[in-house]
Short mmCIF file of C-alpha atoms in Angstrom, two decimals:
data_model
loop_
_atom_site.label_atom_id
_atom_site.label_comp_id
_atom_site.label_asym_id
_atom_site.label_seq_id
_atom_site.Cartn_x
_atom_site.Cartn_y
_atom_site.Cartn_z
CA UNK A 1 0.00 0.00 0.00
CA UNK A 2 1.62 3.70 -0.85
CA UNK A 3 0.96 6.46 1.39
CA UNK A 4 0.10 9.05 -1.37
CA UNK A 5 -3.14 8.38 -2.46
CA UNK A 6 -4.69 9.36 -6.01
CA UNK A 7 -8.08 9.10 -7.51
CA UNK A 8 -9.32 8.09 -9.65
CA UNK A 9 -6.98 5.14 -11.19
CA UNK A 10 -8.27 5.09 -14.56
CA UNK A 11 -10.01 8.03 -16.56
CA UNK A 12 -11.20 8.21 -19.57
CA UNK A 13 -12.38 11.32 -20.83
CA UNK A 14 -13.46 13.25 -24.49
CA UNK A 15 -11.42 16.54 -25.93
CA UNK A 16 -13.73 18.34 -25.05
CA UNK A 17 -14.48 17.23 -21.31
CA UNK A 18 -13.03 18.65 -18.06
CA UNK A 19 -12.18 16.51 -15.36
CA UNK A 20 -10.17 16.43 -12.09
CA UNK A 21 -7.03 14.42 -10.84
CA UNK A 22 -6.63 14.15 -6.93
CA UNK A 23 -3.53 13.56 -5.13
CA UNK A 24 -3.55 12.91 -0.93
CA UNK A 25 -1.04 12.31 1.59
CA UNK A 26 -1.35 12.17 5.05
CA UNK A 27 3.02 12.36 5.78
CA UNK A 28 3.20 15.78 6.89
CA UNK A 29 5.33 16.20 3.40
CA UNK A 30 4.94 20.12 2.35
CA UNK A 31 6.42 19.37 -1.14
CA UNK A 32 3.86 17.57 -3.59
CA UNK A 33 4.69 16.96 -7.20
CA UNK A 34 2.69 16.30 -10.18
CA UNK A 35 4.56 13.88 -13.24
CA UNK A 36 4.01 12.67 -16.72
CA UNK A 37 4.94 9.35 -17.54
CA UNK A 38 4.56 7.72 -21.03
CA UNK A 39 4.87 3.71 -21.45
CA UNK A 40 8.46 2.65 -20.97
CA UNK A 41 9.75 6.48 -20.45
CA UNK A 42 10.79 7.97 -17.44
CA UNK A 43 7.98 10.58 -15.21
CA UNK A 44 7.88 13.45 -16.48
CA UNK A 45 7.72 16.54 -14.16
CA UNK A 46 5.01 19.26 -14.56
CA UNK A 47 4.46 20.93 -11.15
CA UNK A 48 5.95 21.61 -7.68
CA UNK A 49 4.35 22.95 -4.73
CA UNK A 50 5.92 23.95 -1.87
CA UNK A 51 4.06 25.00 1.40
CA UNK A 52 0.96 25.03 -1.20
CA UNK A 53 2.79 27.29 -3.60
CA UNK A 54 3.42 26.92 -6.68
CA UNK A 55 7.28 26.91 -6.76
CA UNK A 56 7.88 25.32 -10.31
CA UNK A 57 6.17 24.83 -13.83
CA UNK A 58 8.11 23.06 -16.25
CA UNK A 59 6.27 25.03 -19.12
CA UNK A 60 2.92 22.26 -19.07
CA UNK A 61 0.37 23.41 -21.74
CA UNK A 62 -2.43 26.01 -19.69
CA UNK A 63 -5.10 22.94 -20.62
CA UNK A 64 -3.57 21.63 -16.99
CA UNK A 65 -4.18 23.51 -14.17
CA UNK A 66 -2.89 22.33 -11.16
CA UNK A 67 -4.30 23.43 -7.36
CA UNK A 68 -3.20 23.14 -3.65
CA UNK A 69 -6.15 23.52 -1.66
CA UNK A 70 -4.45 22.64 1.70
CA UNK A 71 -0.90 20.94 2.84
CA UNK A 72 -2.37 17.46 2.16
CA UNK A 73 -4.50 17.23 -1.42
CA UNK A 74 -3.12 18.18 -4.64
CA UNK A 75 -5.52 18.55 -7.69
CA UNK A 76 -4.73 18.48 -11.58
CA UNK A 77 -7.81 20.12 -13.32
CA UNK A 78 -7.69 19.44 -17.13
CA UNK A 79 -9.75 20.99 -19.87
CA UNK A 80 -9.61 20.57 -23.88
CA UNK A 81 -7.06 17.81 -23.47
CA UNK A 82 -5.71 16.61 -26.84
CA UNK A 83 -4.65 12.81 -27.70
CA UNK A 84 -0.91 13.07 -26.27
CA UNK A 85 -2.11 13.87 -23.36
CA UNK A 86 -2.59 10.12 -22.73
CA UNK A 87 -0.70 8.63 -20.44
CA UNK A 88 -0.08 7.56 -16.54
CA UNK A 89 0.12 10.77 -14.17
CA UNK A 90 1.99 10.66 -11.09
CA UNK A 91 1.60 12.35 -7.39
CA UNK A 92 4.80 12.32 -5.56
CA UNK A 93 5.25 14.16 -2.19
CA UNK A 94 8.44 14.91 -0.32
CA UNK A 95 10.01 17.13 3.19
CA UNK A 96 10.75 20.18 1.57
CA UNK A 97 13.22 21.58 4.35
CA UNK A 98 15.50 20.61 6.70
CA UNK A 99 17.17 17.58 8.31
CA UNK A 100 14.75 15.51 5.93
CA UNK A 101 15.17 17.49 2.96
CA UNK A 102 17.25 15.02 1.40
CA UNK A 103 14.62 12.51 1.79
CA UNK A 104 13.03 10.62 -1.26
CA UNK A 105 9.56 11.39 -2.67
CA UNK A 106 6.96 8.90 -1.87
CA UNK A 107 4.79 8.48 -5.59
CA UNK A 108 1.51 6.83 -5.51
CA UNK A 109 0.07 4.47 -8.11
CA UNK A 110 -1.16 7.07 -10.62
CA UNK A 111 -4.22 7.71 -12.58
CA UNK A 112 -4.13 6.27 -15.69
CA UNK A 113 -5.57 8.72 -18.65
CA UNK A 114 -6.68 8.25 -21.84
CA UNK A 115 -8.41 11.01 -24.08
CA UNK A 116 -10.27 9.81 -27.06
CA UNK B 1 22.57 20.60 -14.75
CA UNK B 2 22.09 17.77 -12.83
CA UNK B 3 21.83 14.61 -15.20
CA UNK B 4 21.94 10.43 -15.04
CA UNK B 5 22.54 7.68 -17.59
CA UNK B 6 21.35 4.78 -17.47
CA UNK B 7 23.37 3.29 -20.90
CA UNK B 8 21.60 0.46 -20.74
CA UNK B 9 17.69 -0.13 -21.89
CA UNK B 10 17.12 -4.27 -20.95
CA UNK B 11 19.37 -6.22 -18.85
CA UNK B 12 18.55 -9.93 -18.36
CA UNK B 13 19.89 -12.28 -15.63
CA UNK B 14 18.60 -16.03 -14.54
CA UNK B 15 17.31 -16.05 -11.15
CA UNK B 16 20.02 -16.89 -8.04
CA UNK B 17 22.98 -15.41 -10.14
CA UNK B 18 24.28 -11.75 -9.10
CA UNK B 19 22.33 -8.65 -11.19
CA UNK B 20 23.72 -4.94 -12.19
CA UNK B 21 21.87 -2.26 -12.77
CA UNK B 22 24.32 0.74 -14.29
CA UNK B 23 23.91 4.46 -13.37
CA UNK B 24 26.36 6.81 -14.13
CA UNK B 25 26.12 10.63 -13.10
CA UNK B 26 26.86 14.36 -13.91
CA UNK B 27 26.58 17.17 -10.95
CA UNK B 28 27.67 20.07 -10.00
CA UNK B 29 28.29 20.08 -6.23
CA UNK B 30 27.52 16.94 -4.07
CA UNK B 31 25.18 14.24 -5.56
CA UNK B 32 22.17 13.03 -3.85
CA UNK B 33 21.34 9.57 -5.70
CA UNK B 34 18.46 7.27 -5.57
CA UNK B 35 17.05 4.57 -7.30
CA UNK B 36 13.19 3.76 -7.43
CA UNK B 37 11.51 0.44 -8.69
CA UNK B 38 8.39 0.21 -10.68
CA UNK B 39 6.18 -2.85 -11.50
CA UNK B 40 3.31 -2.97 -13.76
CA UNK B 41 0.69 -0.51 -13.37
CA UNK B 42 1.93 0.95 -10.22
CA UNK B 43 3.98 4.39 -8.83
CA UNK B 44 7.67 4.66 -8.03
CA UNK B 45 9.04 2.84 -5.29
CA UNK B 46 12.16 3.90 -3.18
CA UNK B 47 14.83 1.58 -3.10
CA UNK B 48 17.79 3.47 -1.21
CA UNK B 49 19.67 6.77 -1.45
CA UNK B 50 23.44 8.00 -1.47
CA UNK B 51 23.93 11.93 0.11
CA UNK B 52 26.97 11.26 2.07
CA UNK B 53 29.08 8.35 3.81
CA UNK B 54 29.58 5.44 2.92
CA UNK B 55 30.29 4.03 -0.65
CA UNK B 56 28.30 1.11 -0.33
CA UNK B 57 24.51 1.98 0.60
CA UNK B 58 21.81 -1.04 0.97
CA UNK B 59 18.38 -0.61 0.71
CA UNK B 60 15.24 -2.28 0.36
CA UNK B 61 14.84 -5.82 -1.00
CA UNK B 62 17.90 -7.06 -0.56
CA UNK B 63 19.33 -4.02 -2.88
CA UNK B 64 22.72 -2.48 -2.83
CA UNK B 65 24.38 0.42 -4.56
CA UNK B 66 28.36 1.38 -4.84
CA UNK B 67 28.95 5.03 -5.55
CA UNK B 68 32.15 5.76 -7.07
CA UNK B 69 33.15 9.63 -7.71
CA UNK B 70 36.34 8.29 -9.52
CA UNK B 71 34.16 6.88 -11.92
CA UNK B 72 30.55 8.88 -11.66
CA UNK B 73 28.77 6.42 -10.98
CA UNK B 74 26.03 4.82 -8.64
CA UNK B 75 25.40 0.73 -9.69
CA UNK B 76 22.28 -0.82 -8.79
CA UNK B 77 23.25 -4.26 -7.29
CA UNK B 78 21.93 -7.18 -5.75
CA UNK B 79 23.62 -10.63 -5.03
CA UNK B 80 21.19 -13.30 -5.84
CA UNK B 81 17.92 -12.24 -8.40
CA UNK B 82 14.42 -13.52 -7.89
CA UNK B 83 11.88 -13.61 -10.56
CA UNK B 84 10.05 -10.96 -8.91
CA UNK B 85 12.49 -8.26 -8.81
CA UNK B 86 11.51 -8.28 -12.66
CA UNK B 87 10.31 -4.34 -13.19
CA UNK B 88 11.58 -1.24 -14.81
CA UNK B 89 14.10 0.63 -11.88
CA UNK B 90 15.27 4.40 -12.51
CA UNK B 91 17.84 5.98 -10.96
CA UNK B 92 17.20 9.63 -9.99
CA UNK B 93 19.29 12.84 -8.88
CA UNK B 94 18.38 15.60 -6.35
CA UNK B 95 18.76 19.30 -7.71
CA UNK B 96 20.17 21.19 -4.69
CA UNK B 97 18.63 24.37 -5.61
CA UNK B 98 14.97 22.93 -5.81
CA UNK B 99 13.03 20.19 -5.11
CA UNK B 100 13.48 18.92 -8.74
CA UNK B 101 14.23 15.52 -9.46
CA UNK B 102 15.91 14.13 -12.51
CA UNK B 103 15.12 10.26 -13.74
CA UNK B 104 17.45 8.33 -16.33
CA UNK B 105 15.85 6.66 -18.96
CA UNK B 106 15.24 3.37 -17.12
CA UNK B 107 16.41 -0.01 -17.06
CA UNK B 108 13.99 -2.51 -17.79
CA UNK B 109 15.57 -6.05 -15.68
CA UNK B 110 14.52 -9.23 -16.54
CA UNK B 111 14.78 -12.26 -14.30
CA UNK B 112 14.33 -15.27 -15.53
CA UNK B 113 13.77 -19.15 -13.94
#
């Protein structure tokens, strides 16, 4: 069982739909990530948050909007999504300072996402 | 930047004989390593970590990794394979000025009977 937590596992969704991704850990982490991960390809990453700011964007098309509404959920919000969007999208979380700052990030099992 | 190799896509190795799983580096400052395990349909898994210390770390599973800064690297290693350690493993460097992490490309490790 992985301590991050995201729902739901599998989505399938149309162009023209807009749906939600939600990410939950109950660690105490303060960084949460969002990733990208293709078949056979390393994740991907889109977003940081730290202390429920957004601290990087690695230049992810505006049809993802990602959200921090408190220290423990992270949402991805997508809209117009086209075909290459498919793939497996990953929370992570992490300690963002301190003695634990050098800890790993704890991933959970993804939601898997494919747009028609 | 902060980068890893992993030079080698597949590596296949009958089960009870030793495994490798290569990982070579390129940092600026002092790395932090890690390598992460992933089955089928599932997230990333921590295996173990190098920041400082000792050259030899162990980790989960029955896992070990040798860092050597002679040679950049950071080998994935474990003395006797089982079947199920089959699964794609990354290794992964810590950015020191962010919380970014970078993955290689990923190994994929096949263990057969």
């Amino acid at each position: 069982d992985t301590e991050v937590t995201q729902t739901p596992k599998h989505l399938v969704m149309g162009m023209t739909n807009k749906k939600s991704l939600k990410c939950e850990q109950h660690m105490g982490h303060r960084a949460m990530y969002w990733y990208k991960q293709k078949a056979k390809k390393p994740p991907e990453l889109m977003f940081v948050y730290s202390y429920e700011k957004l601290s990087i964007n690695e230049s992810v098309p505006s049809r993802f909007s990602p959200e921090c509404p408190n220290s423990s959920l992270l949402n991805l919000h997508l809209h117009a999504l086209q075909p290459e969007d498919s793939a497996l999208y990953l929370c992570a979380s992490s300690q963002d300072r301190g003695p634990g700052y050098w800890q790993p990030q704890h991933f959970g099992d993804g939601t898997r996402l494919s747009i028609l | 930047a902060q980068s890893v190799a992993q030079p080698e896509d597949q590596v296949n190795v009958a089960e009870g004989n030793p495994l490798t799983v290569k990982c070579t580096y390129s940092v600026s400052g002092n790395p932090y390593l890690f390598w992460y395990v992933q089955y089928p349909n599932r997230g990333l898994q921590f295996l173990l970590k190098y920041i400082t210390g000792d050259n030899l770390v162990k980790g989960s599973y029955g896992f070990e990794a040798e860092f050597n800064k002679s040679q950049t690297s950071f080998h994935l290693k474990k003395p006797s394979a089982l079947v199920s350690d089959s699964a794609l493993y990354f290794c992964a460097v810590r950015d020191g000025r962010n919380n970014d992490m970078r993955f290689g490309a990923g190994t994929r490790l096949t263990v057969k009977p």
